[in-house]
């Protein structure tokens, strides 16, 4: 069983819809990352969080440490949000451990 | 800063050949990570370095893979001999604890082994 589970695997929505992507993990972590990978293949870090909630523009990320669960929300979705969104966790080891990744959520926003 | 730089961006080689992938981390970052992405397994950590020292290489698939970091601004990932199942996109990333541990990814090297 993968240590990081994402849902849904695929999501198609209409422009303007509110989007939620979920991530559950089974290990103790020091931080959780949300990454975005566009069709060109580049990976961009969206959020890194260890508690609570963060917001950047139309993107919101939340984490519940007790429940071992995080969500990524996109408000007023736009076709340019179409990408693969990847949840990744960093272990509790000292320093900056390497990430363990979910399989990703392939999001398509139709105009 | 130019970000994390990887070369080559694309590599096509024949089975049995040696392949060397290169990475230049962001200046001042003291952690460097090598990841591999395939359709079947997604993204996986291969190895990471702290201050040029390998810390965790448990993700390196087998002895055919080796990685070095001779100085703070350069790392290599070598596959010898290469096999078709090594075909993947290899990403390098760097970070620094003063930045909270956020990782910055390079553009990746797409490797095809025929």
CSV table of C-alpha atoms in Angstrom, one decimal:
chain,number,residue,atom,x,y,z
A,1,UNK,CA,0.0,0.0,0.0
A,2,UNK,CA,1.4,3.4,-1.0
A,3,UNK,CA,2.2,5.6,2.0
A,4,UNK,CA,0.5,8.6,0.2
A,5,UNK,CA,-2.9,8.2,-1.4
A,6,UNK,CA,-4.5,10.8,-3.5
A,7,UNK,CA,-8.1,11.1,-4.8
A,8,UNK,CA,-9.4,11.5,-7.3
A,9,UNK,CA,-6.9,10.1,-9.8
A,10,UNK,CA,-8.6,12.0,-12.6
A,11,UNK,CA,-10.9,15.0,-12.5
A,12,UNK,CA,-12.6,16.9,-15.3
A,13,UNK,CA,-14.5,20.1,-14.5
A,14,UNK,CA,-15.9,23.2,-16.1
A,15,UNK,CA,-14.3,26.6,-15.9
A,16,UNK,CA,-15.3,28.4,-12.7
A,17,UNK,CA,-16.0,25.3,-10.6
A,18,UNK,CA,-14.6,24.8,-7.1
A,19,UNK,CA,-12.0,22.0,-7.1
A,20,UNK,CA,-10.9,19.8,-4.2
A,21,UNK,CA,-8.1,17.2,-4.3
A,22,UNK,CA,-7.5,15.0,-1.3
A,23,UNK,CA,-4.4,13.4,0.1
A,24,UNK,CA,-4.1,10.9,2.9
A,25,UNK,CA,-0.8,9.6,4.3
A,26,UNK,CA,0.0,6.8,6.8
A,27,UNK,CA,3.3,7.9,8.3
A,28,UNK,CA,4.5,10.6,10.6
A,29,UNK,CA,5.6,13.6,8.7
A,30,UNK,CA,7.5,16.8,9.2
A,31,UNK,CA,5.8,18.6,6.3
A,32,UNK,CA,3.5,18.0,3.3
A,33,UNK,CA,4.1,19.4,-0.1
A,34,UNK,CA,1.7,20.1,-2.9
A,35,UNK,CA,3.3,20.2,-6.3
A,36,UNK,CA,2.1,21.0,-9.8
A,37,UNK,CA,3.3,19.4,-13.0
A,38,UNK,CA,2.3,20.9,-16.3
A,39,UNK,CA,2.1,18.9,-19.6
A,40,UNK,CA,5.6,20.1,-20.4
A,41,UNK,CA,6.8,18.1,-17.5
A,42,UNK,CA,8.2,20.8,-15.2
A,43,UNK,CA,7.4,20.5,-11.4
A,44,UNK,CA,6.6,23.5,-9.4
A,45,UNK,CA,6.2,23.7,-5.6
A,46,UNK,CA,2.8,25.2,-4.7
A,47,UNK,CA,2.7,24.8,-0.9
A,48,UNK,CA,4.6,23.3,1.9
A,49,UNK,CA,2.7,23.0,5.2
A,50,UNK,CA,3.0,21.3,8.5
A,51,UNK,CA,-0.2,22.6,10.1
A,52,UNK,CA,-3.3,24.6,9.5
A,53,UNK,CA,-4.0,26.3,6.2
A,54,UNK,CA,-2.2,28.3,3.5
A,55,UNK,CA,-3.5,30.4,0.7
A,56,UNK,CA,-1.9,31.7,-2.5
A,57,UNK,CA,-4.2,33.4,-5.0
A,58,UNK,CA,-7.0,31.0,-5.9
A,59,UNK,CA,-5.2,28.1,-4.3
A,60,UNK,CA,-5.8,26.9,-0.7
A,61,UNK,CA,-4.1,24.0,1.1
A,62,UNK,CA,-5.2,22.6,4.4
A,63,UNK,CA,-3.8,19.9,6.6
A,64,UNK,CA,-5.1,17.9,9.5
A,65,UNK,CA,-2.2,16.3,11.3
A,66,UNK,CA,-4.4,14.2,13.6
A,67,UNK,CA,-6.4,12.8,10.7
A,68,UNK,CA,-3.3,12.5,8.4
A,69,UNK,CA,-5.1,14.3,5.7
A,70,UNK,CA,-4.6,17.3,3.4
A,71,UNK,CA,-6.7,19.0,0.8
A,72,UNK,CA,-5.9,21.3,-2.1
A,73,UNK,CA,-8.7,23.6,-3.2
A,74,UNK,CA,-8.9,25.7,-6.4
A,75,UNK,CA,-11.5,28.4,-6.5
A,76,UNK,CA,-12.8,29.8,-9.7
A,77,UNK,CA,-11.0,27.2,-11.7
A,78,UNK,CA,-9.5,28.2,-15.1
A,79,UNK,CA,-8.3,26.1,-18.1
A,80,UNK,CA,-4.7,27.2,-17.2
A,81,UNK,CA,-5.1,25.2,-13.9
A,82,UNK,CA,-5.1,22.0,-16.0
A,83,UNK,CA,-2.2,20.0,-14.8
A,84,UNK,CA,-1.2,17.1,-12.6
A,85,UNK,CA,-1.3,17.9,-8.9
A,86,UNK,CA,1.0,15.8,-6.7
A,87,UNK,CA,0.9,15.4,-2.9
A,88,UNK,CA,4.2,14.5,-1.3
A,89,UNK,CA,5.3,14.1,2.4
A,90,UNK,CA,8.6,14.6,4.1
A,91,UNK,CA,9.5,12.3,6.9
A,92,UNK,CA,10.5,13.2,10.5
A,93,UNK,CA,14.2,12.5,10.1
A,94,UNK,CA,16.6,15.2,10.8
A,95,UNK,CA,17.4,17.7,8.0
A,96,UNK,CA,15.4,17.7,4.8
A,97,UNK,CA,14.5,14.1,4.0
A,98,UNK,CA,13.5,13.2,0.5
A,99,UNK,CA,9.9,13.2,-0.5
A,100,UNK,CA,7.5,10.3,-0.8
A,101,UNK,CA,4.9,11.1,-3.5
A,102,UNK,CA,1.3,10.3,-4.2
A,103,UNK,CA,0.4,9.1,-7.7
A,104,UNK,CA,-1.0,12.5,-8.7
A,105,UNK,CA,-4.4,13.9,-9.7
A,106,UNK,CA,-4.8,14.7,-13.4
A,107,UNK,CA,-7.0,17.8,-13.5
A,108,UNK,CA,-8.6,19.1,-16.7
A,109,UNK,CA,-10.6,22.3,-16.7
A,110,UNK,CA,-12.8,22.8,-19.7
A,111,UNK,CA,-13.7,26.3,-20.9
B,1,UNK,CA,19.4,32.7,-9.8
B,2,UNK,CA,18.9,30.4,-12.8
B,3,UNK,CA,17.2,27.7,-10.7
B,4,UNK,CA,18.2,24.1,-10.8
B,5,UNK,CA,20.0,23.2,-14.0
B,6,UNK,CA,20.0,19.7,-15.5
B,7,UNK,CA,21.7,18.3,-18.5
B,8,UNK,CA,21.1,16.9,-20.9
B,9,UNK,CA,17.4,17.5,-21.3
B,10,UNK,CA,16.9,14.5,-23.5
B,11,UNK,CA,19.1,11.4,-23.8
B,12,UNK,CA,18.6,8.5,-26.1
B,13,UNK,CA,21.0,5.6,-25.8
B,14,UNK,CA,21.3,1.9,-26.5
B,15,UNK,CA,21.1,-0.8,-23.9
B,16,UNK,CA,24.4,-1.5,-22.3
B,17,UNK,CA,25.8,2.0,-22.8
B,18,UNK,CA,26.8,4.2,-19.9
B,19,UNK,CA,24.6,7.2,-19.2
B,20,UNK,CA,25.6,10.3,-17.1
B,21,UNK,CA,23.0,12.8,-16.0
B,22,UNK,CA,24.2,16.1,-14.5
B,23,UNK,CA,22.7,18.6,-12.0
B,24,UNK,CA,23.7,22.0,-10.8
B,25,UNK,CA,21.7,23.0,-7.7
B,26,UNK,CA,20.7,26.5,-6.7
B,27,UNK,CA,23.6,28.4,-5.2
B,28,UNK,CA,23.5,28.2,-1.4
B,29,UNK,CA,21.3,25.1,-1.2
B,30,UNK,CA,22.9,22.4,0.8
B,31,UNK,CA,20.5,19.6,0.0
B,32,UNK,CA,20.3,17.9,-3.4
B,33,UNK,CA,17.9,15.2,-4.4
B,34,UNK,CA,17.6,12.8,-7.4
B,35,UNK,CA,14.2,11.6,-8.3
B,36,UNK,CA,12.9,9.3,-11.0
B,37,UNK,CA,9.4,9.5,-12.6
B,38,UNK,CA,7.8,6.7,-14.6
B,39,UNK,CA,4.3,6.0,-15.7
B,40,UNK,CA,4.1,2.9,-13.6
B,41,UNK,CA,5.6,4.1,-10.4
B,42,UNK,CA,5.3,7.8,-10.4
B,43,UNK,CA,7.9,9.9,-8.7
B,44,UNK,CA,10.4,8.1,-6.5
B,45,UNK,CA,13.4,9.3,-4.5
B,46,UNK,CA,16.6,7.7,-5.6
B,47,UNK,CA,19.2,9.4,-3.4
B,48,UNK,CA,19.9,12.7,-1.6
B,49,UNK,CA,22.9,14.6,-0.4
B,50,UNK,CA,23.5,17.0,2.4
B,51,UNK,CA,26.7,19.2,2.1
B,52,UNK,CA,27.9,16.9,-0.7
B,53,UNK,CA,27.6,13.8,1.5
B,54,UNK,CA,25.1,11.0,0.5
B,55,UNK,CA,22.5,10.7,3.3
B,56,UNK,CA,20.0,8.1,2.0
B,57,UNK,CA,20.6,6.0,-1.1
B,58,UNK,CA,18.0,3.4,-0.3
B,59,UNK,CA,16.0,4.3,-3.4
B,60,UNK,CA,18.8,3.5,-5.8
B,61,UNK,CA,17.4,0.6,-7.7
B,62,UNK,CA,20.6,-1.5,-8.1
B,63,UNK,CA,24.3,-1.4,-8.4
B,64,UNK,CA,24.1,-0.2,-11.9
B,65,UNK,CA,23.1,3.2,-10.5
B,66,UNK,CA,25.6,5.5,-8.8
B,67,UNK,CA,25.6,9.2,-7.8
B,68,UNK,CA,28.3,11.6,-6.8
B,69,UNK,CA,28.5,15.1,-5.6
B,70,UNK,CA,32.1,16.3,-5.8
B,71,UNK,CA,31.3,19.8,-4.8
B,72,UNK,CA,28.4,22.1,-3.8
B,73,UNK,CA,27.6,23.1,-7.3
B,74,UNK,CA,27.6,19.8,-9.2
B,75,UNK,CA,26.2,16.3,-9.0
B,76,UNK,CA,26.0,13.3,-11.4
B,77,UNK,CA,23.8,10.3,-11.6
B,78,UNK,CA,25.4,7.5,-13.6
B,79,UNK,CA,23.8,4.3,-15.0
B,80,UNK,CA,26.2,1.6,-16.2
B,81,UNK,CA,25.1,-0.5,-18.0
B,82,UNK,CA,21.8,1.0,-19.0
B,83,UNK,CA,18.7,-1.1,-19.6
B,84,UNK,CA,15.4,-0.3,-21.3
B,85,UNK,CA,13.6,-0.4,-17.9
B,86,UNK,CA,15.7,2.6,-16.9
B,87,UNK,CA,13.8,4.8,-19.4
B,88,UNK,CA,12.2,7.6,-17.3
B,89,UNK,CA,12.4,11.2,-16.5
B,90,UNK,CA,15.1,12.0,-13.9
B,91,UNK,CA,14.6,15.1,-11.8
B,92,UNK,CA,17.1,16.8,-9.6
B,93,UNK,CA,15.9,19.1,-6.8
B,94,UNK,CA,17.6,21.3,-4.2
B,95,UNK,CA,16.6,22.9,-1.0
B,96,UNK,CA,17.9,24.6,2.1
B,97,UNK,CA,16.6,24.4,5.7
B,98,UNK,CA,16.7,28.2,5.9
B,99,UNK,CA,14.1,28.1,3.2
B,100,UNK,CA,11.9,25.8,5.3
B,101,UNK,CA,12.8,22.8,3.2
B,102,UNK,CA,10.9,23.8,0.1
B,103,UNK,CA,12.3,21.9,-2.8
B,104,UNK,CA,13.1,23.4,-6.2
B,105,UNK,CA,13.0,21.1,-9.1
B,106,UNK,CA,15.1,21.1,-12.3
B,107,UNK,CA,13.4,20.6,-15.7
B,108,UNK,CA,14.3,16.9,-15.7
B,109,UNK,CA,16.2,14.7,-18.1
B,110,UNK,CA,14.1,12.4,-20.3
B,111,UNK,CA,16.1,9.2,-20.7
B,112,UNK,CA,15.2,6.6,-23.4
B,113,UNK,CA,17.2,3.4,-23.5
B,114,UNK,CA,16.6,1.4,-26.6
